[in-house]
Amino acid sequence: PISALTAQSYRDLYCAVFADFHLFARLYGIGPPEPDLAANWLADMEISDKARIIGDHFSTVDLSNGQRKRLAFIAAQLENKPIIVLDEWAADQDPHFRAKFYQVLLPRLKAAGKTVIAITHDDRYFHVADRVVKLDFGAIVEETAGRQWSA
């Protein structure tokens, strides 16, 4: 059971990028990242030609919504939490990057020992999940291994 005494320690395990996210130019709470780590994430997210991380700030957040979500994803990764919640994260990505997200980035996070909770309606990629939980008005109506999912 989670108590008032342990609640914060559980909160500290999570980072998230919600569908209605707000992206700050400053990386609050994490300080300046290692330059190579920041550069690698920007390159992996295919956004290094649009933005940089200078100290503890993004050089710009004046980007498309999909590009801003990529920066929010980077900020979440820089927090280095073991659990990441991504709410309809791929919805604003172009088809190429949406496929990269599901087929490259999520497996990389899993290999790094991260737990990813990806909230999505994109059933084309349910097969990459370890587990799919289908909700209807907040109630679980189906739960199965991703590879066994039938839309």
mmCIF file of C-alpha atoms in Angstrom:
data_model
loop_
_atom_site.group_PDB
_atom_site.id
_atom_site.type_symbol
_atom_site.label_atom_id
_atom_site.label_comp_id
_atom_site.label_asym_id
_atom_site.label_seq_id
_atom_site.Cartn_x
_atom_site.Cartn_y
_atom_site.Cartn_z
ATOM 1 C CA PRO A 1 0.000 0.000 0.000
ATOM 2 C CA ILE A 2 1.119 3.530 -0.750
ATOM 3 C CA SER A 3 0.981 5.843 2.236
ATOM 4 C CA ALA A 4 1.577 9.541 2.697
ATOM 5 C CA LEU A 5 5.110 8.649 3.768
ATOM 6 C CA THR A 6 5.912 6.607 0.641
ATOM 7 C CA ALA A 7 3.888 8.445 -2.017
ATOM 8 C CA GLN A 8 6.714 10.754 -3.105
ATOM 9 C CA SER A 9 9.140 7.872 -3.561
ATOM 10 C CA TYR A 10 6.660 6.305 -5.995
ATOM 11 C CA ARG A 11 6.093 9.602 -7.821
ATOM 12 C CA ASP A 12 9.853 9.877 -8.268
ATOM 13 C CA LEU A 13 9.833 6.721 -10.410
ATOM 14 C CA TYR A 14 7.768 8.306 -13.212
ATOM 15 C CA CYS A 15 8.182 10.809 -15.983
ATOM 16 C CA ALA A 16 5.534 11.513 -18.592
ATOM 17 C CA VAL A 17 4.652 13.264 -21.798
ATOM 18 C CA PHE A 18 0.902 13.787 -21.826
ATOM 19 C CA ALA A 19 -1.266 14.492 -24.869
ATOM 20 C CA ASP A 20 -1.890 18.031 -23.599
ATOM 21 C CA PHE A 21 1.755 18.577 -22.598
ATOM 22 C CA HIS A 22 3.463 21.923 -22.055
ATOM 23 C CA LEU A 23 7.070 22.232 -23.145
ATOM 24 C CA PHE A 24 9.229 24.628 -21.185
ATOM 25 C CA ALA A 25 12.362 25.985 -22.828
ATOM 26 C CA ARG A 26 14.236 25.250 -19.586
ATOM 27 C CA LEU A 27 14.970 21.707 -18.408
ATOM 28 C CA TYR A 28 13.607 22.066 -14.894
ATOM 29 C CA GLY A 29 14.847 19.767 -12.172
ATOM 30 C CA ILE A 30 17.595 17.995 -14.092
ATOM 31 C CA GLY A 31 20.317 20.548 -14.749
ATOM 32 C CA PRO A 32 22.450 20.683 -17.864
ATOM 33 C CA PRO A 33 22.823 17.240 -19.466
ATOM 34 C CA GLU A 34 26.093 15.805 -20.725
ATOM 35 C CA PRO A 35 26.647 17.437 -24.152
ATOM 36 C CA ASP A 36 27.165 14.084 -25.916
ATOM 37 C CA LEU A 37 24.000 12.624 -24.372
ATOM 38 C CA ALA A 38 21.982 15.680 -25.402
ATOM 39 C CA ALA A 39 23.416 15.622 -28.931
ATOM 40 C CA ASN A 40 22.690 11.905 -29.266
ATOM 41 C CA TRP A 41 19.064 12.314 -28.211
ATOM 42 C CA LEU A 42 18.576 15.256 -30.574
ATOM 43 C CA ALA A 43 20.043 13.195 -33.436
ATOM 44 C CA ASP A 44 18.007 10.097 -32.526
ATOM 45 C CA MET A 45 14.852 12.188 -32.478
ATOM 46 C CA GLU A 46 15.826 13.659 -35.860
ATOM 47 C CA ILE A 47 15.580 17.200 -34.569
ATOM 48 C CA SER A 48 19.214 18.293 -34.229
ATOM 49 C CA ASP A 49 18.811 20.528 -37.274
ATOM 50 C CA LYS A 50 15.962 22.406 -35.543
ATOM 51 C CA ALA A 51 16.968 22.680 -31.884
ATOM 52 C CA ARG A 52 19.898 22.271 -29.539
ATOM 53 C CA ILE A 53 20.319 21.990 -25.815
ATOM 54 C CA ILE A 54 22.421 24.813 -24.455
ATOM 55 C CA GLY A 55 23.136 24.412 -20.766
ATOM 56 C CA ASP A 56 19.750 23.650 -19.237
ATOM 57 C CA HIS A 57 17.673 25.150 -22.078
ATOM 58 C CA PHE A 58 16.375 24.173 -25.474
ATOM 59 C CA SER A 59 17.546 26.696 -28.065
ATOM 60 C CA THR A 60 13.947 26.952 -29.285
ATOM 61 C CA VAL A 61 10.533 25.492 -28.614
ATOM 62 C CA ASP A 62 8.970 27.350 -31.555
ATOM 63 C CA LEU A 63 8.393 24.176 -33.567
ATOM 64 C CA SER A 64 5.547 22.023 -34.863
ATOM 65 C CA ASN A 65 3.581 20.073 -32.261
ATOM 66 C CA GLY A 66 5.215 16.792 -33.318
ATOM 67 C CA GLN A 67 8.685 18.316 -33.023
ATOM 68 C CA ARG A 68 7.819 19.820 -29.641
ATOM 69 C CA LYS A 69 6.695 16.364 -28.470
ATOM 70 C CA ARG A 70 10.096 15.038 -29.529
ATOM 71 C CA LEU A 71 11.755 17.660 -27.326
ATOM 72 C CA ALA A 72 9.389 16.772 -24.470
ATOM 73 C CA PHE A 73 10.381 13.118 -24.943
ATOM 74 C CA ILE A 74 14.054 14.112 -24.750
ATOM 75 C CA ALA A 75 13.408 16.107 -21.567
ATOM 76 C CA ALA A 76 11.638 13.079 -20.068
ATOM 77 C CA GLN A 77 14.531 10.799 -21.019
ATOM 78 C CA LEU A 78 17.036 13.189 -19.476
ATOM 79 C CA GLU A 79 15.172 12.787 -16.173
ATOM 80 C CA ASN A 80 16.318 9.140 -16.361
ATOM 81 C CA LYS A 81 13.306 7.704 -14.518
ATOM 82 C CA PRO A 82 12.606 3.962 -14.693
ATOM 83 C CA ILE A 83 8.971 4.403 -15.807
ATOM 84 C CA ILE A 84 7.791 6.665 -18.628
ATOM 85 C CA VAL A 85 4.163 7.357 -19.493
ATOM 86 C CA LEU A 86 3.532 8.454 -23.081
ATOM 87 C CA ASP A 87 -0.026 9.590 -23.773
ATOM 88 C CA GLU A 88 -0.826 9.460 -27.508
ATOM 89 C CA TRP A 89 2.788 10.473 -28.080
ATOM 90 C CA ALA A 90 3.035 9.251 -31.672
ATOM 91 C CA ALA A 91 -0.240 10.854 -32.782
ATOM 92 C CA ASP A 92 1.467 14.068 -33.919
ATOM 93 C CA GLN A 93 4.403 12.358 -35.639
ATOM 94 C CA ASP A 94 4.768 11.851 -39.370
ATOM 95 C CA PRO A 95 4.461 8.221 -40.583
ATOM 96 C CA HIS A 96 8.249 7.728 -40.756
ATOM 97 C CA PHE A 97 8.856 8.890 -37.208
ATOM 98 C CA ARG A 98 5.784 7.108 -35.843
ATOM 99 C CA ALA A 99 7.223 3.821 -37.160
ATOM 100 C CA LYS A 100 10.636 4.698 -35.713
ATOM 101 C CA PHE A 101 9.034 5.400 -32.344
ATOM 102 C CA TYR A 102 7.335 2.008 -32.137
ATOM 103 C CA GLN A 103 9.959 -0.116 -33.883
ATOM 104 C CA VAL A 104 13.220 1.493 -32.697
ATOM 105 C CA LEU A 105 12.779 3.829 -29.725
ATOM 106 C CA LEU A 106 10.397 1.739 -27.617
ATOM 107 C CA PRO A 107 12.521 -1.430 -27.965
ATOM 108 C CA ARG A 108 15.606 0.633 -27.057
ATOM 109 C CA LEU A 109 13.898 1.877 -23.896
ATOM 110 C CA LYS A 110 12.889 -1.684 -23.014
ATOM 111 C CA ALA A 111 16.463 -2.904 -23.573
ATOM 112 C CA ALA A 112 17.633 -0.135 -21.214
ATOM 113 C CA GLY A 113 15.344 -1.546 -18.520
ATOM 114 C CA LYS A 114 12.685 1.166 -18.763
ATOM 115 C CA THR A 115 9.004 0.448 -18.307
ATOM 116 C CA VAL A 116 6.974 2.276 -20.945
ATOM 117 C CA ILE A 117 3.264 2.841 -20.592
ATOM 118 C CA ALA A 118 2.206 3.945 -24.073
ATOM 119 C CA ILE A 119 -1.388 5.092 -24.296
ATOM 120 C CA THR A 120 -2.449 4.875 -27.925
ATOM 121 C CA HIS A 121 -5.269 4.138 -30.344
ATOM 122 C CA ASP A 122 -2.754 3.144 -33.031
ATOM 123 C CA ASP A 123 -3.571 -0.573 -33.310
ATOM 124 C CA ARG A 124 -1.098 -1.019 -36.190
ATOM 125 C CA TYR A 125 1.637 -1.211 -33.552
ATOM 126 C CA PHE A 126 -0.060 -3.129 -30.739
ATOM 127 C CA HIS A 127 2.014 -6.175 -31.702
ATOM 128 C CA VAL A 128 5.205 -4.529 -30.394
ATOM 129 C CA ALA A 129 3.782 -4.303 -26.875
ATOM 130 C CA ASP A 130 4.554 -6.831 -24.181
ATOM 131 C CA ARG A 131 1.000 -6.359 -22.967
ATOM 132 C CA VAL A 132 -2.041 -4.554 -24.342
ATOM 133 C CA VAL A 133 -4.756 -3.379 -21.978
ATOM 134 C CA LYS A 134 -7.926 -2.203 -23.721
ATOM 135 C CA LEU A 135 -10.047 0.234 -21.758
ATOM 136 C CA ASP A 136 -13.625 1.318 -22.341
ATOM 137 C CA PHE A 137 -14.751 4.287 -20.277
ATOM 138 C CA GLY A 138 -11.941 3.583 -17.797
ATOM 139 C CA ALA A 139 -12.738 -0.106 -17.296
ATOM 140 C CA ILE A 140 -10.448 -2.903 -18.501
ATOM 141 C CA VAL A 141 -12.329 -4.873 -21.155
ATOM 142 C CA GLU A 142 -9.447 -6.899 -22.602
ATOM 143 C CA GLU A 143 -5.867 -7.678 -21.687
ATOM 144 C CA THR A 144 -3.419 -9.742 -23.690
ATOM 145 C CA ALA A 145 0.171 -10.045 -24.852
ATOM 146 C CA GLY A 146 0.832 -7.560 -27.658
ATOM 147 C CA ARG A 147 1.906 -10.295 -30.103
ATOM 148 C CA GLN A 148 -1.456 -11.994 -29.603
ATOM 149 C CA TRP A 149 -3.539 -8.865 -30.074
ATOM 150 C CA SER A 150 -6.356 -8.896 -32.583
ATOM 151 C CA ALA A 151 -7.838 -5.448 -33.190
#
